[in-house]
Structure formats: C-alpha cells, structure tokens
XYZ file of N, CA and C in Angstrom:
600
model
N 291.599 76.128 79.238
C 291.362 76.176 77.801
C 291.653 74.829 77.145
N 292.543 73.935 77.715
C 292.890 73.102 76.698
C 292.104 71.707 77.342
N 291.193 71.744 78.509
C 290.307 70.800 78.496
C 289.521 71.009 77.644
N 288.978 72.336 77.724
C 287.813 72.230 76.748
C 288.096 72.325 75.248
N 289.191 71.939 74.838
C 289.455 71.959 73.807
C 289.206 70.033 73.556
N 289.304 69.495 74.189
C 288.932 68.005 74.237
C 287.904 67.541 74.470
N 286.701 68.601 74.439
C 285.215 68.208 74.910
C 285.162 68.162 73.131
N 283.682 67.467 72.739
C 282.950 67.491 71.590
C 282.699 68.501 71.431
N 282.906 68.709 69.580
C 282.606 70.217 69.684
C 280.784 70.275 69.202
N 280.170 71.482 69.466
C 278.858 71.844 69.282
C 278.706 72.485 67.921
N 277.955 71.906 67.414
C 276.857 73.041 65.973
C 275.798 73.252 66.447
N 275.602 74.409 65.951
C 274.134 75.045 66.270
C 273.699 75.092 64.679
N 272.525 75.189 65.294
C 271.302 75.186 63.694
C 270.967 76.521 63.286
N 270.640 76.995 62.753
C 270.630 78.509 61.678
C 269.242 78.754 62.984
N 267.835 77.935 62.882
C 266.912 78.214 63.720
C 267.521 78.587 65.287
N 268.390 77.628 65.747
C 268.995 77.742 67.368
C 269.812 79.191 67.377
N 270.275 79.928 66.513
C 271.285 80.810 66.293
C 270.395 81.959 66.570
N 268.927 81.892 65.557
C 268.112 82.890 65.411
C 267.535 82.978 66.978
N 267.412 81.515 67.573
C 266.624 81.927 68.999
C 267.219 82.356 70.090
N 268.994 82.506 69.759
C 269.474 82.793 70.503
C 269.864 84.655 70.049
N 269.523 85.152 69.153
C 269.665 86.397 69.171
C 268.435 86.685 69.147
N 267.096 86.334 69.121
C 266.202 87.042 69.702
C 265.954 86.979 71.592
N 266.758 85.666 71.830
C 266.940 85.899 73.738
C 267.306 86.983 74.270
N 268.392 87.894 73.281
C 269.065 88.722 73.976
C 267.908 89.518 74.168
N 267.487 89.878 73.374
C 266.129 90.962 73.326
C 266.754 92.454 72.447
N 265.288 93.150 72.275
C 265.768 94.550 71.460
C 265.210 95.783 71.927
N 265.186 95.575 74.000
C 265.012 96.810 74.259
C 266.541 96.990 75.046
N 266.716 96.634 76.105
C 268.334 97.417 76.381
C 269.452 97.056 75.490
N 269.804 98.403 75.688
C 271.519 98.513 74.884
C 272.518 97.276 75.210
N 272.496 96.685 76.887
C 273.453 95.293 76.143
C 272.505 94.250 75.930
N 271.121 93.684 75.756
C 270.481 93.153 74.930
C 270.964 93.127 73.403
N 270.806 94.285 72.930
C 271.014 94.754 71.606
C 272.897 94.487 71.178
N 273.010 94.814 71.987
C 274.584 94.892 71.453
C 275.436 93.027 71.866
N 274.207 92.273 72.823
C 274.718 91.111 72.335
C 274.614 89.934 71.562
N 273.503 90.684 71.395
C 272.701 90.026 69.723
C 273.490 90.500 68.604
N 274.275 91.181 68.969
C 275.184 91.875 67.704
C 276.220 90.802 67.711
N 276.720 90.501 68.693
C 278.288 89.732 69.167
C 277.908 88.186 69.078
N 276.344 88.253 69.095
C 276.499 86.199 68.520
C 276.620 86.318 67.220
N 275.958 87.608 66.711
C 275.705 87.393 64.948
C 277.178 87.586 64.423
N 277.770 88.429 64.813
C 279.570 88.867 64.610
C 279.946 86.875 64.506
N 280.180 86.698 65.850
C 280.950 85.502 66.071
C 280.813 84.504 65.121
N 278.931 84.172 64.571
C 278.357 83.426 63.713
C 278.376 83.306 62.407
N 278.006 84.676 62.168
C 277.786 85.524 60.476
C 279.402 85.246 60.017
N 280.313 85.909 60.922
C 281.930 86.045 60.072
C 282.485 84.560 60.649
N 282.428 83.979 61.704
C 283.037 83.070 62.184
C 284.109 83.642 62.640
N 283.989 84.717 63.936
C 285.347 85.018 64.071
C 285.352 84.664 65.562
N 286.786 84.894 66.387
C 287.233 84.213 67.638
C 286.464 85.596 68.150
N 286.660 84.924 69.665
C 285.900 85.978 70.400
C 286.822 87.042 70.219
N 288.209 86.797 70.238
C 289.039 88.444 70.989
C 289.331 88.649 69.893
N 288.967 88.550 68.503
C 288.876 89.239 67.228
C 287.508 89.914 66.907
N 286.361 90.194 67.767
C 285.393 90.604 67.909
C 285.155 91.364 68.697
N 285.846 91.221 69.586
C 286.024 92.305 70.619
C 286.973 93.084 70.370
N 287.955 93.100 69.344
C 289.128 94.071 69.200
C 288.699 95.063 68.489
N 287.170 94.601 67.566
C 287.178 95.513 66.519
C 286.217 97.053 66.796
N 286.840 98.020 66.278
C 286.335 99.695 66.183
C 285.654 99.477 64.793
N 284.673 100.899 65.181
C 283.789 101.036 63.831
C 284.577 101.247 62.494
N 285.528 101.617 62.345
C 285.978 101.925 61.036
C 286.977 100.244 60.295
N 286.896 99.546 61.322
C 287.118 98.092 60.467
C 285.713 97.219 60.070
N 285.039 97.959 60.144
C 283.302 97.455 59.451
C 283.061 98.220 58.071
N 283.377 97.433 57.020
C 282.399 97.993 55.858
C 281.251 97.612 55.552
N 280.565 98.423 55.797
C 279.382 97.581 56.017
C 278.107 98.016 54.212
N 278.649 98.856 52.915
C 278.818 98.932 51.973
C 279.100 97.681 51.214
N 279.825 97.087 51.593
C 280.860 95.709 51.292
C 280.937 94.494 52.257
N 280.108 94.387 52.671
C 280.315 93.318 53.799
C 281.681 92.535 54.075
N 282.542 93.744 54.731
C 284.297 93.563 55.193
C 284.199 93.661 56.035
N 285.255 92.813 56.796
C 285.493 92.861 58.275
C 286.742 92.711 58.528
N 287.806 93.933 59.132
C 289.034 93.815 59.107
C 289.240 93.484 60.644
N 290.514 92.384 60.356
C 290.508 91.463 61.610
C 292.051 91.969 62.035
N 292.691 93.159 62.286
C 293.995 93.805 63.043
C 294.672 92.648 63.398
N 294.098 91.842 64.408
C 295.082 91.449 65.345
C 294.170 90.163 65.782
N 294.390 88.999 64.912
C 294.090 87.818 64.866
C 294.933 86.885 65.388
N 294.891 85.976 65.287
C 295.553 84.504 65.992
C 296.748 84.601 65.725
N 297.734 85.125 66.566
C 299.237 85.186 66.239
C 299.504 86.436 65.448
N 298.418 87.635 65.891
C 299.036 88.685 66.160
C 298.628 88.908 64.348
N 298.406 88.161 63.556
C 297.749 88.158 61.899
C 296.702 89.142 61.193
N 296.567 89.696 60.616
C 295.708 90.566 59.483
C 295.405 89.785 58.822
N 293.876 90.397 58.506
C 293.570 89.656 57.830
C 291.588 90.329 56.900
N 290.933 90.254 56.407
C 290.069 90.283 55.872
C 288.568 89.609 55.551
N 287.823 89.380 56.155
C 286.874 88.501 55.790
C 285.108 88.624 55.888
N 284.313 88.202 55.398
C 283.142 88.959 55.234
C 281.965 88.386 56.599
N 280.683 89.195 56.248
C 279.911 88.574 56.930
C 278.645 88.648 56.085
N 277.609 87.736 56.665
C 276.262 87.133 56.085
C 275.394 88.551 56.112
N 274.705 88.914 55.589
C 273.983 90.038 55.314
C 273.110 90.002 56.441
N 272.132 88.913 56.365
C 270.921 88.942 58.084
C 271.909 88.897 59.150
N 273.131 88.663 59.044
C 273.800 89.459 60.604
C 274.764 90.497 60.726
N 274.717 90.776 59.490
C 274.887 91.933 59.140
C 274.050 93.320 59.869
N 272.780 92.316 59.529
C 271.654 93.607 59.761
C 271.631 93.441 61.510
N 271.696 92.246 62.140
C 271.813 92.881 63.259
C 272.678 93.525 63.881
N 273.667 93.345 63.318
C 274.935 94.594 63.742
C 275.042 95.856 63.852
N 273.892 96.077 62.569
C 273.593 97.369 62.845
C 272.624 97.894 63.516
N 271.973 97.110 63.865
C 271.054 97.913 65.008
C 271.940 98.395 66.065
N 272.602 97.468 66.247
C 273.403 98.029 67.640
C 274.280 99.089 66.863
N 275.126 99.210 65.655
C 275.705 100.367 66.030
C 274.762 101.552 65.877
N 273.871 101.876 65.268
C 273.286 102.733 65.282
C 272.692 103.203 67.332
N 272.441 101.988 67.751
C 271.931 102.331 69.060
C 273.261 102.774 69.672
N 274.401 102.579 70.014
C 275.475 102.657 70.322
C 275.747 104.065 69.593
N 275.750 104.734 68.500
C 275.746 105.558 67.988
C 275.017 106.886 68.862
N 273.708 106.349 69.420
C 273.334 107.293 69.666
C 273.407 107.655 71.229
N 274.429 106.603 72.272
C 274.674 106.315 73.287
C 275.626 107.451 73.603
N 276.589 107.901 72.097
C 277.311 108.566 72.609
C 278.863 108.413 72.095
N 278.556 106.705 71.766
C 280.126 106.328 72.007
C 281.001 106.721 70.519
N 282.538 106.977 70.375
C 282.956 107.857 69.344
C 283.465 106.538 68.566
N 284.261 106.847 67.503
C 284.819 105.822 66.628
C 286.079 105.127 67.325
N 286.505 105.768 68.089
C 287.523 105.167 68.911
C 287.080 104.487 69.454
N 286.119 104.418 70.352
C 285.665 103.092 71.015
C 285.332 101.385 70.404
N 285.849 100.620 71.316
C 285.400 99.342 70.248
C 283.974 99.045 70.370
N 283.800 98.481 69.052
C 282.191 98.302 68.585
C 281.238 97.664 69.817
N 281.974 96.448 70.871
C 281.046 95.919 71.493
C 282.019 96.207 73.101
N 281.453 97.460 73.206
C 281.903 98.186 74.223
C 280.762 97.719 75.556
N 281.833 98.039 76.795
C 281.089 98.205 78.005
C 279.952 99.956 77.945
N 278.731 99.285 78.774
C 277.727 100.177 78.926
C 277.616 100.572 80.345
N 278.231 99.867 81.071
C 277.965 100.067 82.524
C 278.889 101.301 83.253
N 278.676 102.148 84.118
C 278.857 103.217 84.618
C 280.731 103.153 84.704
N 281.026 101.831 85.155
C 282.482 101.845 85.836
C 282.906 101.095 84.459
N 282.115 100.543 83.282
C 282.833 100.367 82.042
C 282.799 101.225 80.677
N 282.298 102.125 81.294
C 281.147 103.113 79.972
C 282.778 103.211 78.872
N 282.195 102.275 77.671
C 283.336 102.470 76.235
C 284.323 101.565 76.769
N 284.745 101.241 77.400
C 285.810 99.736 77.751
C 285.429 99.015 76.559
N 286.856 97.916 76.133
C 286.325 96.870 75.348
C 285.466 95.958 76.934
N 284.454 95.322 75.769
C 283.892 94.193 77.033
C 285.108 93.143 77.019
N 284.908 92.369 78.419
C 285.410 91.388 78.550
C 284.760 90.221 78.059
N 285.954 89.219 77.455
C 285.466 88.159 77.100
C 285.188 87.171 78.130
N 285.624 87.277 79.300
C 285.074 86.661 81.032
C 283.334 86.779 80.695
N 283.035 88.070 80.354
C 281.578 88.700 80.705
C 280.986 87.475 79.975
N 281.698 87.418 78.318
C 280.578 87.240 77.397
C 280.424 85.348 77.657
N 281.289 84.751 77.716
C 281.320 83.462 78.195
C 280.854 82.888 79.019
N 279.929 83.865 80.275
C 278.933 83.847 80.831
C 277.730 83.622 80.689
N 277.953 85.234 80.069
C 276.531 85.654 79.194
C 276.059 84.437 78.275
N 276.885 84.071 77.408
C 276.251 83.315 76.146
C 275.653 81.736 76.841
N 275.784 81.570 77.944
C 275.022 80.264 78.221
C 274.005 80.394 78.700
N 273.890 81.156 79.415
C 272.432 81.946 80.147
C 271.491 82.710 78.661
N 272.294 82.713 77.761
C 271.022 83.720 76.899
C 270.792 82.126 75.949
N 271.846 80.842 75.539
C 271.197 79.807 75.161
C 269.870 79.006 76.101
N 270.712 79.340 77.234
C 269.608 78.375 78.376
C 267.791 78.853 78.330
N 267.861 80.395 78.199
C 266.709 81.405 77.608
C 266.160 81.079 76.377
N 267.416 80.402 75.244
C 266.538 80.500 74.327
C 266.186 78.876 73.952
N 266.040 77.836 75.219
C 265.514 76.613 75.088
C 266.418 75.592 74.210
N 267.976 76.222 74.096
C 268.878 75.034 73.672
C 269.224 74.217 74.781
N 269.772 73.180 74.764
C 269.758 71.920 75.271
C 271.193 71.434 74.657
N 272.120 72.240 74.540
C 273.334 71.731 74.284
C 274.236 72.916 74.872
N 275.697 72.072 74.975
C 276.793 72.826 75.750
C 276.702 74.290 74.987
N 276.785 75.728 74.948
C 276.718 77.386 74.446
C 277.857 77.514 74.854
N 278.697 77.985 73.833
C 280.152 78.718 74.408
C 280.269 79.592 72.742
N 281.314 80.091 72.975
C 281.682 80.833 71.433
C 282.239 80.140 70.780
N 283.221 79.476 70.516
C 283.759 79.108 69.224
C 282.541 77.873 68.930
N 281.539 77.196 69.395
C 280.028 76.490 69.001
C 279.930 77.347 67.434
N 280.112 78.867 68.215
C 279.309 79.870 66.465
C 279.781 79.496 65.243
N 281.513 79.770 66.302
C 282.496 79.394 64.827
C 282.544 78.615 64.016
N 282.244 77.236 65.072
C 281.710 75.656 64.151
C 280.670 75.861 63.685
N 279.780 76.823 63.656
C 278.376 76.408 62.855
C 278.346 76.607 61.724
N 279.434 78.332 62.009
C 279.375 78.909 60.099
C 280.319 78.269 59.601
N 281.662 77.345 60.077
C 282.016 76.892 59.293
C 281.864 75.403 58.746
N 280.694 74.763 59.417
C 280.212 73.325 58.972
C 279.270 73.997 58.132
N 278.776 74.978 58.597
C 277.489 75.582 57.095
C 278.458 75.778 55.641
N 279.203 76.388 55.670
C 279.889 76.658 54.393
C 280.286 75.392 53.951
N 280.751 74.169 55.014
C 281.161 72.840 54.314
C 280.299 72.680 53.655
N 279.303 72.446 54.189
C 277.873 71.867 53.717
C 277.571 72.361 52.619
N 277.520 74.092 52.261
C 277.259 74.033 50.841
C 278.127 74.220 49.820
N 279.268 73.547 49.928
C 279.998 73.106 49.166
C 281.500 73.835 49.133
N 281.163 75.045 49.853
C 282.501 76.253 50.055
C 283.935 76.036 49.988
N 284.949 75.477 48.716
C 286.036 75.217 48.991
C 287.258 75.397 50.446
N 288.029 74.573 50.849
C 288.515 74.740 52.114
C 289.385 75.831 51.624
N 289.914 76.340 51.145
C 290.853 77.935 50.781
C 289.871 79.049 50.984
N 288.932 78.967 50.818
C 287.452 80.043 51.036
C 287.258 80.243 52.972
N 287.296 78.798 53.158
C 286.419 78.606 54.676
C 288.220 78.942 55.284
N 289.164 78.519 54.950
C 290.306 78.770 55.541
C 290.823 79.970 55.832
N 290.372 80.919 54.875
C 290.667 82.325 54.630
C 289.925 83.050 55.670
N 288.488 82.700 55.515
C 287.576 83.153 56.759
C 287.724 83.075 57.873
N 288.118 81.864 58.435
C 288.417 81.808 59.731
C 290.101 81.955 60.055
N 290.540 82.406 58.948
C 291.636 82.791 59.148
C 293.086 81.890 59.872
N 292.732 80.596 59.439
C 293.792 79.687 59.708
C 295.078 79.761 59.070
N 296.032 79.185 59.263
C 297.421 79.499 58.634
C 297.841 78.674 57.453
N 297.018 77.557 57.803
C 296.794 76.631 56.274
C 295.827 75.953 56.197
N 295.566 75.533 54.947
C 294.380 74.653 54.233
C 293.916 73.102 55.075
N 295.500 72.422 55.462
C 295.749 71.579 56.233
C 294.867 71.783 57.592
N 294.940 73.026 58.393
C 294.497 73.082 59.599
C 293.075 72.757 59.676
N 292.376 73.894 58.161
C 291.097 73.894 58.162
C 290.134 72.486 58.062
N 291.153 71.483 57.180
C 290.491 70.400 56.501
C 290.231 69.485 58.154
N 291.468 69.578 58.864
C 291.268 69.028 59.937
C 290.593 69.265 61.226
N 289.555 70.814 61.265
C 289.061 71.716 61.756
C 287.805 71.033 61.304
N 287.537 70.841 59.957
C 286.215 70.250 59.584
C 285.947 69.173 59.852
N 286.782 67.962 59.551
C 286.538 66.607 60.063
C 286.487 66.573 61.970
N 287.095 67.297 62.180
C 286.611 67.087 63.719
C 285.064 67.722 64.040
N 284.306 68.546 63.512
C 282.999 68.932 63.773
C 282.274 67.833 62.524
N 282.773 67.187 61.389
C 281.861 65.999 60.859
C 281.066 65.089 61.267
N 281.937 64.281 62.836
C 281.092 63.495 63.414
C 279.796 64.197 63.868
N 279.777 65.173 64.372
C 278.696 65.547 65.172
C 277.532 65.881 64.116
N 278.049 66.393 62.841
C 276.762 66.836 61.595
C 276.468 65.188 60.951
N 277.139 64.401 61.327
C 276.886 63.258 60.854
C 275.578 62.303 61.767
N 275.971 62.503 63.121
C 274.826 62.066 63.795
C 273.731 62.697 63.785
N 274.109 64.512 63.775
C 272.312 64.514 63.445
C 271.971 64.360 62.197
N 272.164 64.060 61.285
C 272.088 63.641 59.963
C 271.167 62.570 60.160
N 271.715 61.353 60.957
C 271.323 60.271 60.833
C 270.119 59.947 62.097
N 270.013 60.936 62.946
C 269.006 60.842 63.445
C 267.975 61.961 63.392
N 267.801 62.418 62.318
C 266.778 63.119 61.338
C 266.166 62.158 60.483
N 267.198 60.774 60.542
C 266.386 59.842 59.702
C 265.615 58.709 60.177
N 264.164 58.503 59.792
C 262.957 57.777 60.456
C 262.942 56.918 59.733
N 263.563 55.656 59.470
C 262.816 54.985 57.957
C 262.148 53.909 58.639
N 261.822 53.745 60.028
C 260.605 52.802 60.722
C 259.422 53.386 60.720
N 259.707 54.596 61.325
C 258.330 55.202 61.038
C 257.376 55.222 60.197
C-alpha cells in the first residue's frame, strides 16, 4: 500500500468514467452491480471498504445520502452522491432486489454460489477494475482511489469550497484536504496544458 501511495496519482475524465461503467455491461448481475461500485466510488468519492461496508438502508436514495458507519478510523459520517450515479445504483439494487438478497446483506454483495450475499472482496474488485478500464480503451494506471481523485479534482474545479470536498471525502481536516488537492493539481495541470494547440 504505501508504494503505491508514491506512484502519481490518476484523474479520470467524466467521458473515461462513463466508458468504464458501460464496460461492465447491463446483462449479468456482477456486470450490473459493478457498474454500480465505480459509480459509488466516483459519484460519492468514497474509499473502497466504505463501499463495500454499506447495506441498503444507509442509501437514501429520496435525498441523495449516503451513510458512511465505519470510515477511516473507524468515523461516521454523511455524504451525498451525483444523481447519474445515482441512477446507476439503482439498477443494480433493484436487480439485486430481485436476486433475492434481504436488507441485511451488503449492497455490493458476492453472487457466486460459494459467495452468494458475502460482502465482496476488495482483492476481487482491484482486479476487476483494471481489466474493465483496459475494456473500456483507457490507457492509464485504473485502481480505486483514481475515482476518488476524479470527483474530488471535479468539485475543485468547479469551485466547491475545501470544507464541502473535505466533508465528502471525509477527511479529518481542511488541512489534509487542501493537501489532497495540490497533490492531484499537477496532473490536471498537464492535461490542461496539453489540450493546448496554439501552433496549430
């Protein structure tokens, strides 16, 4: 963990996000249900094992709430998600709904015979998510917290005070976040600047 905590970190683009939840696809149930878990990770910006902890009744989905039990140091906490991934969330619970599985089970449960309702493993999904970028024709390192940096360089970007974006991703102070952002700056800064043609 703490090499890759020293690699560059990755943003993905709102388009790269979308091509990676249509990779999963929307005929099998873990297709569907992991198109749910990029949009979770993306839409709220949450850690993987705060996405995987969560049961249906910490989804308001009335209110776009997302109660986070048992966050980074064991923390509560509250925070919303984007409405278009919103909506894919619910496809899966509704499909999941009709799988069988009860409210006790967590939302992005195992489907497989020897996992049927298990939380999934986050081993699985850290797999999974490079093989469904590699599918969907990205060309940069795919891991999960990539999501986390995307929604939260998106909210920099449109202007989202750091007490807003801090709250969301649920850091312990304002301090952490500000320094959370400047480390994903360089990277929105280069493609910034190589979006720009002025020879052309």
């Amino acid at each position: 963990m703490k090499n890759s905590l020293k690699r560059p970190p990755e943003v993905y683009s709102p388009e790269e996000i979308k091509r990676m939840i249509q990779a999963c696809g929307r005929k099998s149930p873990s297709g569907i249900r992991n198109a749910a878990l990029v949009s979770m990770l993306y839409g709220a910006g949450l850690r993987i094992s705060e996405a995987l902890s969560l049961i249906p009744s910490d989804i308001d989905l009335g209110k776009g709430l997302i109660r986070i039990r048992h966050g980074k140091g064991d923390k509560y906490r509250t925070c919303g998600i984007s409405p278009d991934c919103e909506a894919v969330l619910v496809i899966w619970l509704e499909r999941r709904k009709a799988l069988g599985f009860s409210g006790r089970s967590p939302i992005f449960c195992g489907i497989s015979k020897n996992a049927w309702g298990t939380s999934l493993k986050d081993a699985y999904f850290r797999v999974a998510l490079p093989r469904i970028g590699r599918k969907a024709g990205i060309d940069k390192r795919i891991h999960c917290h990539g999501l986390r940096h995307s929604m939260a360089t998106e909210l920099s970007k449109e202007g989202v005070n750091l007490a807003t974006i801090s709250a969301q991703l649920g850091h312990s102070s304002i301090a952490i976040t500000d320094r959370y952002i400047k480390r994903i700056a360089p990277v929105e800064l280069a493609n910034t600047m190589r979006s720009r043609n002025r020879l052309g």
